[in-house]
Amino acid sequence: MSDCIKNGTDLPSGNRLHGKIRTVDRREPYRNYFSVVEHDLQVPRFDGGQSDVITRAAFVSGDAVSVLPYDPGRDRVLVIEQFRFGPQVRGDVAPWKLEAIAGRIDAGETPEQTAHRELHEETGTSVSELLLVGQYYPAPGAVSEYMYSYVGLADLPDGTGGISGLEAEDEDIKSHVIGFEQAMDMLANGAIDTGPLIISLLWLAKHRDGLRNGA
């Protein structure tokens, strides 16, 4: 670990190199709902030199939001289940994944507005308050997406859930309300394996007592 990171005395040096990146050529070989871009570029090195011309490709999409509804009084969360093509292409034998509610931020929307919209579209539920878990790049090596994750305080009585989704987007979404301890057991045994949901549950584990005491 570098001294500047270990001691907290300075920002990582890479933050000061961005303006020295030289793009030699750029291409967009695919564009549909998402796009793929390729750049030939030279990147400054930490030793003060410059790299050879290298080619990098990135999957380009809009920024996104995830939200995990949590009922502190009943100590339960709402997660959704749906078919995901990425795991299918990878050869996953279980491409129906448990996730936090999520969606792309539309033009003119704030992340919070997107969170409320996606809650309604995907589950028909609402939350009284959004608590920011974090904002981050899920896979910066090849994906431009930037994610805003929230835990939403909600009322999740028995009977909450069901099947929903936008027909225009061919969505087929099943909601599940599960106890917090069960969710953490599912995380521990690998039944939950999607990034935003993992991050949100770990955040909730840290803040859960305070949220329950305030319920």
PDB file of N, CA and C in Angstrom, residues 61-131:
ATOM      1  N   SER A  61     -23.148   2.752 -20.497  1.00  0.00           N
ATOM      2  CA  SER A  61     -24.568   2.834 -20.179  1.00  0.00           C
ATOM      3  C   SER A  61     -24.779   4.035 -19.271  1.00  0.00           C
ATOM      4  N   GLY A  62     -26.029   4.375 -19.054  1.00  0.00           N
ATOM      5  CA  GLY A  62     -26.317   5.500 -18.176  1.00  0.00           C
ATOM      6  C   GLY A  62     -26.091   5.156 -16.719  1.00  0.00           C
ATOM      7  N   ASP A  63     -26.091   6.186 -15.865  1.00  0.00           N
ATOM      8  CA  ASP A  63     -25.980   5.958 -14.432  1.00  0.00           C
ATOM      9  C   ASP A  63     -27.251   5.277 -13.927  1.00  0.00           C
ATOM     10  N   ALA A  64     -27.142   4.650 -12.768  1.00  0.00           N
ATOM     11  CA  ALA A  64     -28.249   3.832 -12.271  1.00  0.00           C
ATOM     12  C   ALA A  64     -28.410   3.982 -10.767  1.00  0.00           C
ATOM     13  N   VAL A  65     -29.540   3.492 -10.289  1.00  0.00           N
ATOM     14  CA  VAL A  65     -29.900   3.560  -8.878  1.00  0.00           C
ATOM     15  C   VAL A  65     -30.321   2.166  -8.418  1.00  0.00           C
ATOM     16  N   SER A  66     -30.008   1.840  -7.175  1.00  0.00           N
ATOM     17  CA  SER A  66     -30.602   0.665  -6.547  1.00  0.00           C
ATOM     18  C   SER A  66     -31.193   1.088  -5.207  1.00  0.00           C
ATOM     19  N   VAL A  67     -32.243   0.398  -4.794  1.00  0.00           N
ATOM     20  CA  VAL A  67     -32.863   0.699  -3.500  1.00  0.00           C
ATOM     21  C   VAL A  67     -33.362  -0.599  -2.861  1.00  0.00           C
ATOM     22  N   LEU A  68     -33.023  -0.757  -1.596  1.00  0.00           N
ATOM     23  CA  LEU A  68     -33.448  -1.920  -0.819  1.00  0.00           C
ATOM     24  C   LEU A  68     -34.436  -1.454   0.245  1.00  0.00           C
ATOM     25  N   PRO A  69     -35.739  -1.739   0.087  1.00  0.00           N
ATOM     26  CA  PRO A  69     -36.702  -1.355   1.118  1.00  0.00           C
ATOM     27  C   PRO A  69     -36.482  -2.164   2.401  1.00  0.00           C
ATOM     28  N   TYR A  70     -36.521  -1.456   3.541  1.00  0.00           N
ATOM     29  CA  TYR A  70     -36.331  -2.100   4.842  1.00  0.00           C
ATOM     30  C   TYR A  70     -37.399  -1.602   5.806  1.00  0.00           C
ATOM     31  N   ASP A  71     -38.056  -2.530   6.483  1.00  0.00           N
ATOM     32  CA  ASP A  71     -39.058  -2.229   7.493  1.00  0.00           C
ATOM     33  C   ASP A  71     -38.410  -2.444   8.856  1.00  0.00           C
ATOM     34  N   PRO A  72     -37.993  -1.377   9.541  1.00  0.00           N
ATOM     35  CA  PRO A  72     -37.273  -1.560  10.806  1.00  0.00           C
ATOM     36  C   PRO A  72     -38.144  -2.127  11.915  1.00  0.00           C
ATOM     37  N   GLY A  73     -39.451  -1.857  11.893  1.00  0.00           N
ATOM     38  CA  GLY A  73     -40.327  -2.395  12.926  1.00  0.00           C
ATOM     39  C   GLY A  73     -40.461  -3.907  12.826  1.00  0.00           C
ATOM     40  N   ARG A  74     -40.605  -4.411  11.602  1.00  0.00           N
ATOM     41  CA  ARG A  74     -40.746  -5.849  11.391  1.00  0.00           C
ATOM     42  C   ARG A  74     -39.404  -6.515  11.085  1.00  0.00           C
ATOM     43  N   ASP A  75     -38.381  -5.740  10.916  1.00  0.00           N
ATOM     44  CA  ASP A  75     -37.024  -6.221  10.641  1.00  0.00           C
ATOM     45  C   ASP A  75     -36.994  -7.129   9.408  1.00  0.00           C
ATOM     46  N   ARG A  76     -37.500  -6.599   8.304  1.00  0.00           N
ATOM     47  CA  ARG A  76     -37.537  -7.380   7.063  1.00  0.00           C
ATOM     48  C   ARG A  76     -37.236  -6.472   5.868  1.00  0.00           C
ATOM     49  N   VAL A  77     -36.780  -7.095   4.805  1.00  0.00           N
ATOM     50  CA  VAL A  77     -36.438  -6.371   3.582  1.00  0.00           C
ATOM     51  C   VAL A  77     -37.259  -6.919   2.429  1.00  0.00           C
ATOM     52  N   LEU A  78     -37.322  -6.123   1.357  1.00  0.00           N
ATOM     53  CA  LEU A  78     -37.978  -6.562   0.131  1.00  0.00           C
ATOM     54  C   LEU A  78     -36.923  -6.658  -0.964  1.00  0.00           C
ATOM     55  N   VAL A  79     -36.829  -7.828  -1.569  1.00  0.00           N
ATOM     56  CA  VAL A  79     -35.914  -8.032  -2.698  1.00  0.00           C
ATOM     57  C   VAL A  79     -36.723  -8.524  -3.882  1.00  0.00           C
ATOM     58  N   ILE A  80     -36.153  -8.368  -5.060  1.00  0.00           N
ATOM     59  CA  ILE A  80     -36.850  -8.815  -6.268  1.00  0.00           C
ATOM     60  C   ILE A  80     -36.060  -9.931  -6.936  1.00  0.00           C
ATOM     61  N   GLU A  81     -36.772 -10.701  -7.737  1.00  0.00           N
ATOM     62  CA  GLU A  81     -36.176 -11.815  -8.481  1.00  0.00           C
ATOM     63  C   GLU A  81     -36.584 -11.680  -9.942  1.00  0.00           C
ATOM     64  N   GLN A  82     -35.611 -11.796 -10.844  1.00  0.00           N
ATOM     65  CA  GLN A  82     -35.923 -11.736 -12.266  1.00  0.00           C
ATOM     66  C   GLN A  82     -34.823 -12.410 -13.077  1.00  0.00           C
ATOM     67  N   PHE A  83     -35.168 -12.790 -14.304  1.00  0.00           N
ATOM     68  CA  PHE A  83     -34.211 -13.393 -15.227  1.00  0.00           C
ATOM     69  C   PHE A  83     -33.200 -12.349 -15.667  1.00  0.00           C
ATOM     70  N   ARG A  84     -31.910 -12.744 -15.655  1.00  0.00           N
ATOM     71  CA  ARG A  84     -30.842 -11.841 -16.076  1.00  0.00           C
ATOM     72  C   ARG A  84     -30.005 -12.506 -17.163  1.00  0.00           C
ATOM     73  N   PHE A  85     -29.856 -11.792 -18.293  1.00  0.00           N
ATOM     74  CA  PHE A  85     -29.179 -12.364 -19.455  1.00  0.00           C
ATOM     75  C   PHE A  85     -27.672 -12.510 -19.234  1.00  0.00           C
ATOM     76  N   GLY A  86     -27.066 -11.607 -18.458  1.00  0.00           N
ATOM     77  CA  GLY A  86     -25.630 -11.718 -18.210  1.00  0.00           C
ATOM     78  C   GLY A  86     -25.245 -13.058 -17.600  1.00  0.00           C
ATOM     79  N   PRO A  87     -25.865 -13.462 -16.499  1.00  0.00           N
ATOM     80  CA  PRO A  87     -25.577 -14.791 -15.946  1.00  0.00           C
ATOM     81  C   PRO A  87     -25.898 -15.923 -16.916  1.00  0.00           C
ATOM     82  N   GLN A  88     -26.962 -15.749 -17.722  1.00  0.00           N
ATOM     83  CA  GLN A  88     -27.292 -16.776 -18.718  1.00  0.00           C
ATOM     84  C   GLN A  88     -26.154 -16.954 -19.708  1.00  0.00           C
ATOM     85  N   VAL A  89     -25.603 -15.841 -20.227  1.00  0.00           N
ATOM     86  CA  VAL A  89     -24.502 -15.917 -21.181  1.00  0.00           C
ATOM     87  C   VAL A  89     -23.263 -16.549 -20.533  1.00  0.00           C
ATOM     88  N   ARG A  90     -23.043 -16.255 -19.267  1.00  0.00           N
ATOM     89  CA  ARG A  90     -21.890 -16.814 -18.551  1.00  0.00           C
ATOM     90  C   ARG A  90     -22.027 -18.313 -18.330  1.00  0.00           C
ATOM     91  N   GLY A  91     -23.248 -18.838 -18.437  1.00  0.00           N
ATOM     92  CA  GLY A  91     -23.477 -20.258 -18.212  1.00  0.00           C
ATOM     93  C   GLY A  91     -23.971 -20.572 -16.814  1.00  0.00           C
ATOM     94  N   ASP A  92     -24.431 -19.557 -16.093  1.00  0.00           N
ATOM     95  CA  ASP A  92     -24.960 -19.754 -14.748  1.00  0.00           C
ATOM     96  C   ASP A  92     -26.200 -20.641 -14.831  1.00  0.00           C
ATOM     97  N   VAL A  93     -26.256 -21.673 -13.996  1.00  0.00           N
ATOM     98  CA  VAL A  93     -27.409 -22.582 -14.024  1.00  0.00           C
ATOM     99  C   VAL A  93     -28.631 -21.952 -13.366  1.00  0.00           C
ATOM    100  N   ALA A  94     -28.454 -20.818 -12.712  1.00  0.00           N
ATOM    101  CA  ALA A  94     -29.567 -20.129 -12.057  1.00  0.00           C
ATOM    102  C   ALA A  94     -29.564 -18.656 -12.451  1.00  0.00           C
ATOM    103  N   PRO A  95     -29.974 -18.335 -13.690  1.00  0.00           N
ATOM    104  CA  PRO A  95     -29.931 -16.940 -14.147  1.00  0.00           C
ATOM    105  C   PRO A  95     -31.068 -16.067 -13.607  1.00  0.00           C
ATOM    106  N   TRP A  96     -31.964 -16.609 -12.788  1.00  0.00           N
ATOM    107  CA  TRP A  96     -32.943 -15.782 -12.076  1.00  0.00           C
ATOM    108  C   TRP A  96     -32.273 -15.319 -10.789  1.00  0.00           C
ATOM    109  N   LYS A  97     -32.052 -14.006 -10.673  1.00  0.00           N
ATOM    110  CA  LYS A  97     -31.239 -13.471  -9.593  1.00  0.00           C
ATOM    111  C   LYS A  97     -32.056 -12.661  -8.591  1.00  0.00           C
ATOM    112  N   LEU A  98     -31.681 -12.764  -7.317  1.00  0.00           N
ATOM    113  CA  LEU A  98     -32.232 -11.908  -6.278  1.00  0.00           C
ATOM    114  C   LEU A  98     -31.449 -10.601  -6.271  1.00  0.00           C
ATOM    115  N   GLU A  99     -32.185  -9.488  -6.277  1.00  0.00           N
ATOM    116  CA  GLU A  99     -31.541  -8.185  -6.415  1.00  0.00           C
ATOM    117  C   GLU A  99     -32.243  -7.138  -5.568  1.00  0.00           C
ATOM    118  N   ALA A 100     -31.561  -6.010  -5.387  1.00  0.00           N
ATOM    119  CA  ALA A 100     -32.239  -4.802  -4.950  1.00  0.00           C
ATOM    120  C   ALA A 100     -32.988  -4.232  -6.146  1.00  0.00           C
ATOM    121  N   ILE A 101     -34.024  -3.490  -5.903  1.00  0.00           N
ATOM    122  CA  ILE A 101     -34.741  -2.786  -6.974  1.00  0.00           C
ATOM    123  C   ILE A 101     -33.764  -1.818  -7.634  1.00  0.00           C
ATOM    124  N   ALA A 102     -33.768  -1.753  -8.961  1.00  0.00           N
ATOM    125  CA  ALA A 102     -32.765  -0.925  -9.643  1.00  0.00           C
ATOM    126  C   ALA A 102     -33.278  -0.473 -10.992  1.00  0.00           C
ATOM    127  N   GLY A 103     -32.657   0.595 -11.503  1.00  0.00           N
ATOM    128  CA  GLY A 103     -33.004   1.082 -12.827  1.00  0.00           C
ATOM    129  C   GLY A 103     -32.130   2.242 -13.249  1.00  0.00           C
ATOM    130  N   ARG A 104     -32.198   2.567 -14.523  1.00  0.00           N
ATOM    131  CA  ARG A 104     -31.422   3.667 -15.095  1.00  0.00           C
ATOM    132  C   ARG A 104     -32.027   5.021 -14.725  1.00  0.00           C
ATOM    133  N   ILE A 105     -31.156   5.996 -14.539  1.00  0.00           N
ATOM    134  CA  ILE A 105     -31.612   7.357 -14.282  1.00  0.00           C
ATOM    135  C   ILE A 105     -31.977   7.993 -15.613  1.00  0.00           C
ATOM    136  N   ASP A 106     -33.238   8.386 -15.765  1.00  0.00           N
ATOM    137  CA  ASP A 106     -33.687   9.036 -16.993  1.00  0.00           C
ATOM    138  C   ASP A 106     -33.205  10.486 -17.035  1.00  0.00           C
ATOM    139  N   ALA A 107     -33.143  11.040 -18.241  1.00  0.00           N
ATOM    140  CA  ALA A 107     -32.742  12.439 -18.410  1.00  0.00           C
ATOM    141  C   ALA A 107     -33.644  13.347 -17.580  1.00  0.00           C
ATOM    142  N   GLY A 108     -33.022  14.253 -16.838  1.00  0.00           N
ATOM    143  CA  GLY A 108     -33.769  15.197 -16.020  1.00  0.00           C
ATOM    144  C   GLY A 108     -34.136  14.696 -14.646  1.00  0.00           C
ATOM    145  N   GLU A 109     -33.867  13.433 -14.344  1.00  0.00           N
ATOM    146  CA  GLU A 109     -34.177  12.868 -13.043  1.00  0.00           C
ATOM    147  C   GLU A 109     -32.989  12.983 -12.091  1.00  0.00           C
ATOM    148  N   THR A 110     -33.281  13.115 -10.812  1.00  0.00           N
ATOM    149  CA  THR A 110     -32.266  12.937  -9.783  1.00  0.00           C
ATOM    150  C   THR A 110     -32.223  11.453  -9.410  1.00  0.00           C
ATOM    151  N   PRO A 111     -31.146  10.995  -8.783  1.00  0.00           N
ATOM    152  CA  PRO A 111     -31.124   9.595  -8.336  1.00  0.00           C
ATOM    153  C   PRO A 111     -32.291   9.261  -7.410  1.00  0.00           C
ATOM    154  N   GLU A 112     -32.657  10.192  -6.541  1.00  0.00           N
ATOM    155  CA  GLU A 112     -33.761   9.936  -5.620  1.00  0.00           C
ATOM    156  C   GLU A 112     -35.083   9.783  -6.364  1.00  0.00           C
ATOM    157  N   GLN A 113     -35.321  10.613  -7.383  1.00  0.00           N
ATOM    158  CA  GLN A 113     -36.547  10.486  -8.173  1.00  0.00           C
ATOM    159  C   GLN A 113     -36.597   9.137  -8.888  1.00  0.00           C
ATOM    160  N   THR A 114     -35.451   8.708  -9.411  1.00  0.00           N
ATOM    161  CA  THR A 114     -35.397   7.408 -10.064  1.00  0.00           C
ATOM    162  C   THR A 114     -35.716   6.293  -9.077  1.00  0.00           C
ATOM    163  N   ALA A 115     -35.181   6.384  -7.862  1.00  0.00           N
ATOM    164  CA  ALA A 115     -35.435   5.359  -6.860  1.00  0.00           C
ATOM    165  C   ALA A 115     -36.923   5.220  -6.579  1.00  0.00           C
ATOM    166  N   HIS A 116     -37.611   6.334  -6.392  1.00  0.00           N
ATOM    167  CA  HIS A 116     -39.057   6.276  -6.127  1.00  0.00           C
ATOM    168  C   HIS A 116     -39.820   5.729  -7.335  1.00  0.00           C
ATOM    169  N   ARG A 117     -39.413   6.131  -8.536  1.00  0.00           N
ATOM    170  CA  ARG A 117     -40.094   5.639  -9.748  1.00  0.00           C
ATOM    171  C   ARG A 117     -39.916   4.135  -9.891  1.00  0.00           C
ATOM    172  N   GLU A 118     -38.681   3.662  -9.714  1.00  0.00           N
ATOM    173  CA  GLU A 118     -38.421   2.234  -9.874  1.00  0.00           C
ATOM    174  C   GLU A 118     -39.135   1.408  -8.807  1.00  0.00           C
ATOM    175  N   LEU A 119     -39.226   1.937  -7.590  1.00  0.00           N
ATOM    176  CA  LEU A 119     -39.991   1.249  -6.552  1.00  0.00           C
ATOM    177  C   LEU A 119     -41.417   1.007  -7.009  1.00  0.00           C
ATOM    178  N   HIS A 120     -42.037   2.037  -7.566  1.00  0.00           N
ATOM    179  CA  HIS A 120     -43.428   1.919  -8.017  1.00  0.00           C
ATOM    180  C   HIS A 120     -43.538   0.973  -9.212  1.00  0.00           C
ATOM    181  N   GLU A 121     -42.646   1.108 -10.188  1.00  0.00           N
ATOM    182  CA  GLU A 121     -42.738   0.311 -11.404  1.00  0.00           C
ATOM    183  C   GLU A 121     -42.464  -1.166 -11.143  1.00  0.00           C
ATOM    184  N   GLU A 122     -41.493  -1.455 -10.294  1.00  0.00           N
ATOM    185  CA  GLU A 122     -41.057  -2.844 -10.142  1.00  0.00           C
ATOM    186  C   GLU A 122     -41.787  -3.600  -9.035  1.00  0.00           C
ATOM    187  N   THR A 123     -42.305  -2.870  -8.034  1.00  0.00           N
ATOM    188  CA  THR A 123     -42.934  -3.570  -6.907  1.00  0.00           C
ATOM    189  C   THR A 123     -44.262  -2.967  -6.472  1.00  0.00           C
ATOM    190  N   GLY A 124     -44.582  -1.757  -6.921  1.00  0.00           N
ATOM    191  CA  GLY A 124     -45.796  -1.105  -6.471  1.00  0.00           C
ATOM    192  C   GLY A 124     -45.723  -0.605  -5.038  1.00  0.00           C
ATOM    193  N   THR A 125     -44.524  -0.560  -4.458  1.00  0.00           N
ATOM    194  CA  THR A 125     -44.355  -0.109  -3.081  1.00  0.00           C
ATOM    195  C   THR A 125     -43.748   1.294  -3.043  1.00  0.00           C
ATOM    196  N   SER A 126     -43.681   1.846  -1.843  1.00  0.00           N
ATOM    197  CA  SER A 126     -43.076   3.156  -1.649  1.00  0.00           C
ATOM    198  C   SER A 126     -42.264   3.141  -0.363  1.00  0.00           C
ATOM    199  N   VAL A 127     -41.412   4.147  -0.207  1.00  0.00           N
ATOM    200  CA  VAL A 127     -40.622   4.284   1.015  1.00  0.00           C
ATOM    201  C   VAL A 127     -40.810   5.693   1.558  1.00  0.00           C
ATOM    202  N   SER A 128     -40.683   5.831   2.883  1.00  0.00           N
ATOM    203  CA  SER A 128     -40.855   7.137   3.508  1.00  0.00           C
ATOM    204  C   SER A 128     -39.572   7.945   3.512  1.00  0.00           C
ATOM    205  N   GLU A 129     -38.434   7.270   3.404  1.00  0.00           N
ATOM    206  CA  GLU A 129     -37.145   7.965   3.445  1.00  0.00           C
ATOM    207  C   GLU A 129     -36.107   7.125   2.717  1.00  0.00           C
ATOM    208  N   LEU A 130     -35.228   7.793   1.979  1.00  0.00           N
ATOM    209  CA  LEU A 130     -34.114   7.130   1.308  1.00  0.00           C
ATOM    210  C   LEU A 130     -32.822   7.453   2.046  1.00  0.00           C
ATOM    211  N   LEU A 131     -32.063   6.423   2.382  1.00  0.00           N
ATOM    212  CA  LEU A 131     -30.786   6.574   3.074  1.00  0.00           C
ATOM    213  C   LEU A 131     -29.683   6.144   2.120  1.00  0.00           C
TER     214      LEU A 131
END
